[in-house]
CSV table of C-alpha atoms in Angstrom, one decimal:
chain,number,residue,atom,x,y,z
A,1,MET,CA,0.0,0.0,0.0
A,2,LYS,CA,1.3,3.4,-1.0
A,3,ILE,CA,1.9,5.8,1.8
A,4,GLN,CA,0.2,9.1,1.0
A,5,LYS,CA,0.4,12.6,2.6
A,6,GLY,CA,-1.3,12.4,6.0
A,7,ASP,CA,-0.4,8.7,6.6
A,8,ALA,CA,2.0,7.6,9.3
A,9,GLY,CA,5.5,7.3,7.9
A,10,TYR,CA,4.9,9.8,5.1
A,11,LEU,CA,7.9,12.1,6.1
A,12,ARG,CA,10.3,9.1,6.3
A,13,ARG,CA,9.2,8.0,2.8
A,14,ARG,CA,9.3,11.5,1.4
A,15,LYS,CA,12.9,12.0,2.6
A,16,ARG,CA,14.0,8.8,0.9
A,17,LEU,CA,12.4,9.7,-2.4
A,18,LEU,CA,13.7,13.3,-2.4
A,19,ILE,CA,17.3,12.0,-1.6
A,20,LEU,CA,17.0,9.6,-4.5
A,21,GLU,CA,15.6,12.2,-6.9
A,22,ALA,CA,18.3,14.7,-5.9
A,23,VAL,CA,21.1,12.2,-6.4
A,24,VAL,CA,19.7,11.2,-9.8
A,25,SER,CA,19.0,14.7,-11.0
A,26,PHE,CA,22.4,16.1,-10.0
A,27,GLY,CA,24.0,12.9,-11.4
A,28,LEU,CA,22.4,13.7,-14.8
A,29,VAL,CA,23.7,17.3,-14.7
A,30,ALA,CA,27.2,16.1,-13.9
A,31,ALA,CA,26.9,13.4,-16.7
A,32,LEU,CA,25.8,16.0,-19.2
A,33,ILE,CA,28.7,18.3,-18.4
A,34,ILE,CA,31.2,15.5,-18.6
A,35,ALA,CA,29.8,14.2,-21.8
A,36,GLY,CA,29.8,17.6,-23.4
A,37,TYR,CA,33.4,18.2,-22.4
A,38,VAL,CA,34.6,14.8,-23.5
A,39,THR,CA,33.0,15.1,-26.9
A,40,THR,CA,33.9,18.7,-27.7
A,41,LYS,CA,37.0,19.2,-25.5
A,42,THR,CA,35.5,22.5,-24.3
A,43,LYS,CA,33.0,23.5,-21.8
A,44,LEU,CA,31.3,25.8,-24.3
A,45,ASN,CA,28.8,23.4,-25.9
A,46,LEU,CA,25.1,22.6,-26.1
A,47,LEU,CA,25.2,19.9,-23.5
A,48,THR,CA,26.6,22.3,-20.9
A,49,VAL,CA,23.6,24.6,-21.6
A,50,VAL,CA,21.3,21.7,-21.1
A,51,ALA,CA,23.1,20.8,-17.9
A,52,VAL,CA,22.8,24.3,-16.6
A,53,LEU,CA,19.1,24.3,-17.3
A,54,GLY,CA,18.8,20.9,-15.6
A,55,CYS,CA,20.1,22.5,-12.4
A,56,LEU,CA,16.8,24.3,-12.0
A,57,PRO,CA,14.6,21.3,-11.3
A,58,ALA,CA,17.4,19.6,-9.4
A,59,SER,CA,17.7,22.6,-7.2
A,60,ARG,CA,14.0,22.6,-6.6
A,61,ILE,CA,14.2,19.0,-5.4
A,62,LEU,CA,17.1,19.9,-3.1
A,63,VAL,CA,15.1,22.8,-1.6
A,64,ASN,CA,12.2,20.4,-0.9
A,65,LEU,CA,14.7,18.0,0.7
A,66,ILE,CA,16.1,20.7,2.9
A,67,MET,CA,12.6,21.7,4.1
A,68,VAL,CA,11.6,18.1,5.0
A,69,MET,CA,14.9,16.9,6.4
A,70,PRO,CA,14.7,18.3,10.0
A,71,HIS,CA,11.3,16.7,10.6
A,72,ASP,CA,10.7,13.1,11.7
A,73,SER,CA,7.8,10.7,11.2
A,74,ILE,CA,5.7,9.5,14.1
A,75,ASP,CA,7.0,6.2,15.5
A,76,GLU,CA,4.8,3.1,14.9
A,77,ALA,CA,4.1,2.3,18.5
A,78,THR,CA,2.7,5.8,19.1
A,79,GLU,CA,0.7,5.7,15.9
A,80,LEU,CA,-0.8,2.3,16.9
A,81,GLU,CA,-1.6,3.6,20.4
A,82,ILE,CA,-3.4,6.7,18.9
A,83,SER,CA,-5.3,4.7,16.3
A,84,ALA,CA,-6.5,2.3,19.0
A,85,VAL,CA,-8.5,5.1,20.7
A,86,THR,CA,-9.6,7.0,17.5
A,87,GLU,CA,-11.5,4.5,15.4
A,88,GLU,CA,-14.4,6.9,14.9
A,89,LEU,CA,-12.3,10.0,14.1
A,90,THR,CA,-10.6,11.2,10.9
A,91,MET,CA,-6.9,11.1,11.5
A,92,ALA,CA,-3.8,12.7,9.8
A,93,TYR,CA,-0.2,11.9,10.7
A,94,ASP,CA,3.2,13.4,9.9
A,95,LEU,CA,2.1,16.9,9.0
A,96,VAL,CA,4.4,19.9,8.8
A,97,ILE,CA,2.0,22.8,8.8
A,98,THR,CA,3.4,25.8,7.0
A,99,SER,CA,2.7,29.5,7.5
A,100,GLU,CA,4.4,32.6,6.1
A,101,LYS,CA,6.8,32.6,9.1
A,102,LYS,CA,7.1,29.1,10.3
A,103,ALA,CA,7.0,25.4,9.6
A,104,MET,CA,5.4,23.5,12.5
A,105,PRO,CA,5.7,19.7,12.7
A,106,VAL,CA,2.5,18.0,14.0
A,107,ALA,CA,2.8,14.3,14.7
A,108,ALA,CA,-1.0,13.5,14.7
A,109,VAL,CA,-4.2,15.4,14.1
A,110,ALA,CA,-7.7,14.1,15.2
A,111,ILE,CA,-10.7,15.6,13.5
A,112,TYR,CA,-14.4,15.2,14.6
A,113,ASN,CA,-17.1,17.4,13.2
A,114,ASN,CA,-15.7,20.9,13.8
A,115,THR,CA,-13.1,20.0,16.4
A,116,ILE,CA,-9.4,19.6,15.5
A,117,CYS,CA,-6.9,18.5,18.1
A,118,GLY,CA,-3.2,17.7,17.5
A,119,TYR,CA,-0.1,16.3,19.1
A,120,VAL,CA,3.1,18.4,18.7
A,121,PRO,CA,6.1,16.6,20.2
A,122,VAL,CA,8.5,19.4,19.3
A,123,LYS,CA,8.6,21.7,22.3
A,124,LYS,CA,9.9,24.8,20.4
A,125,VAL,CA,6.7,24.9,18.3
A,126,ASP,CA,4.3,27.6,19.5
A,127,VAL,CA,1.0,25.6,19.8
A,128,ASP,CA,-1.1,28.7,20.2
A,129,TYR,CA,0.3,30.2,17.0
A,130,ALA,CA,-0.3,26.9,15.2
A,131,ALA,CA,-3.9,26.8,16.4
A,132,LYS,CA,-4.5,30.4,15.5
A,133,HIS,CA,-3.0,29.9,12.0
A,134,ILE,CA,-5.1,26.8,11.3
A,135,LYS,CA,-8.2,28.5,12.6
A,136,SER,CA,-7.7,31.5,10.3
A,137,ILE,CA,-7.1,29.1,7.3
A,138,MET,CA,-10.4,27.3,8.2
A,139,LYS,CA,-12.2,30.6,8.4
A,140,GLN,CA,-10.9,31.7,5.0
A,141,ASN,CA,-12.4,28.5,3.6
A,142,GLN,CA,-15.8,28.9,5.1
A,143,PHE,CA,-15.3,26.6,8.2
A,144,ASP,CA,-16.2,29.3,10.7
A,145,LYS,CA,-17.0,27.4,13.9
A,146,VAL,CA,-13.9,25.2,14.0
A,147,VAL,CA,-12.2,24.6,17.4
A,148,VAL,CA,-8.5,23.9,17.2
A,149,LYS,CA,-6.3,22.7,20.1
A,150,PHE,CA,-2.7,21.4,20.0
A,151,PHE,CA,-0.9,19.7,22.8
A,152,HIS,CA,2.8,19.2,23.6
A,153,ASP,CA,1.8,16.7,26.3
A,154,TYR,CA,1.1,13.3,24.7
A,155,LYS,CA,-1.2,12.1,27.5
A,156,ALA,CA,-3.3,15.2,27.3
A,157,PHE,CA,-3.7,14.8,23.5
A,158,LEU,CA,-4.5,11.1,23.9
A,159,THR,CA,-7.2,11.9,26.5
A,160,ARG,CA,-8.7,14.6,24.3
A,161,ALA,CA,-8.7,12.3,21.3
A,162,GLU,CA,-10.3,9.5,23.3
A,163,GLY,CA,-13.0,11.9,24.5
A,164,MET,CA,-13.7,13.0,21.0
A,165,ASN,CA,-13.9,9.4,19.9
A,166,ASN,CA,-16.4,8.6,22.7
A,167,ILE,CA,-18.6,11.6,21.6
A,168,ALA,CA,-18.4,10.4,18.0
A,169,SER,CA,-19.4,6.9,18.9
A,170,VAL,CA,-22.4,8.1,21.0
A,171,GLU,CA,-23.6,10.8,18.5
A,172,GLN,CA,-23.1,8.6,15.4
A,173,GLN,CA,-23.5,11.5,13.0
A,174,ASP,CA,-22.4,11.2,9.4
A,175,THR,CA,-19.7,13.9,9.4
A,176,ARG,CA,-17.0,12.0,7.5
A,177,LYS,CA,-17.3,14.1,4.3
A,178,HIS,CA,-17.0,17.3,6.3
A,179,GLU,CA,-14.0,16.0,8.2
A,180,GLU,CA,-12.3,14.9,5.0
A,181,MET,CA,-12.7,18.4,3.7
A,182,ILE,CA,-11.0,19.8,6.8
A,183,LYS,CA,-8.3,17.1,6.5
A,184,GLY,CA,-7.8,18.1,2.9
A,185,LEU,CA,-7.2,21.7,3.9
A,186,LEU,CA,-4.7,20.6,6.5
A,187,LEU,CA,-2.9,18.6,3.9
A,188,ASP,CA,-2.9,21.5,1.5
A,189,ILE,CA,-1.0,23.7,4.0
A,190,SER,CA,1.4,21.0,4.9
A,191,LEU,CA,4.7,20.0,3.3
């Protein structure tokens, strides 16, 4: 099964793919320069021009790799523990929420109806700023009454997610489409 954005392990897979793409693309650039020099005995040739133009997409791949590299995927044990208490909720894992000023790694996000709660293991992330940013994005996309809360404390997040799951199992409302739209917005603003 292919790991997609929002699945546990996405960042780990994305790093591997970007490293492979960067090595291949810069390898092609180097091969073009070498081939042009070997065939014409000068660096002023058409293959050098093609190699220089090939640096543009290769550099874009490298920038994406640099953006993703400092962030880690959620470990499997934690993901299994979270998914055990969130069967009724819409979940997203391994997000790096971006704003104009910051990139904020969020290990897990639980969504039920108009409530979003997330677990942020990195202590230097300002959870209030992250919540305010997501709330403003939701408001811009006509999700006005969304409640957003992020936690540094894993136990507090797990308790909140379990409570949301209990509410979802009691109410049994069909809010999955609405939740998927909210999840889609979160994925759109994430690396």
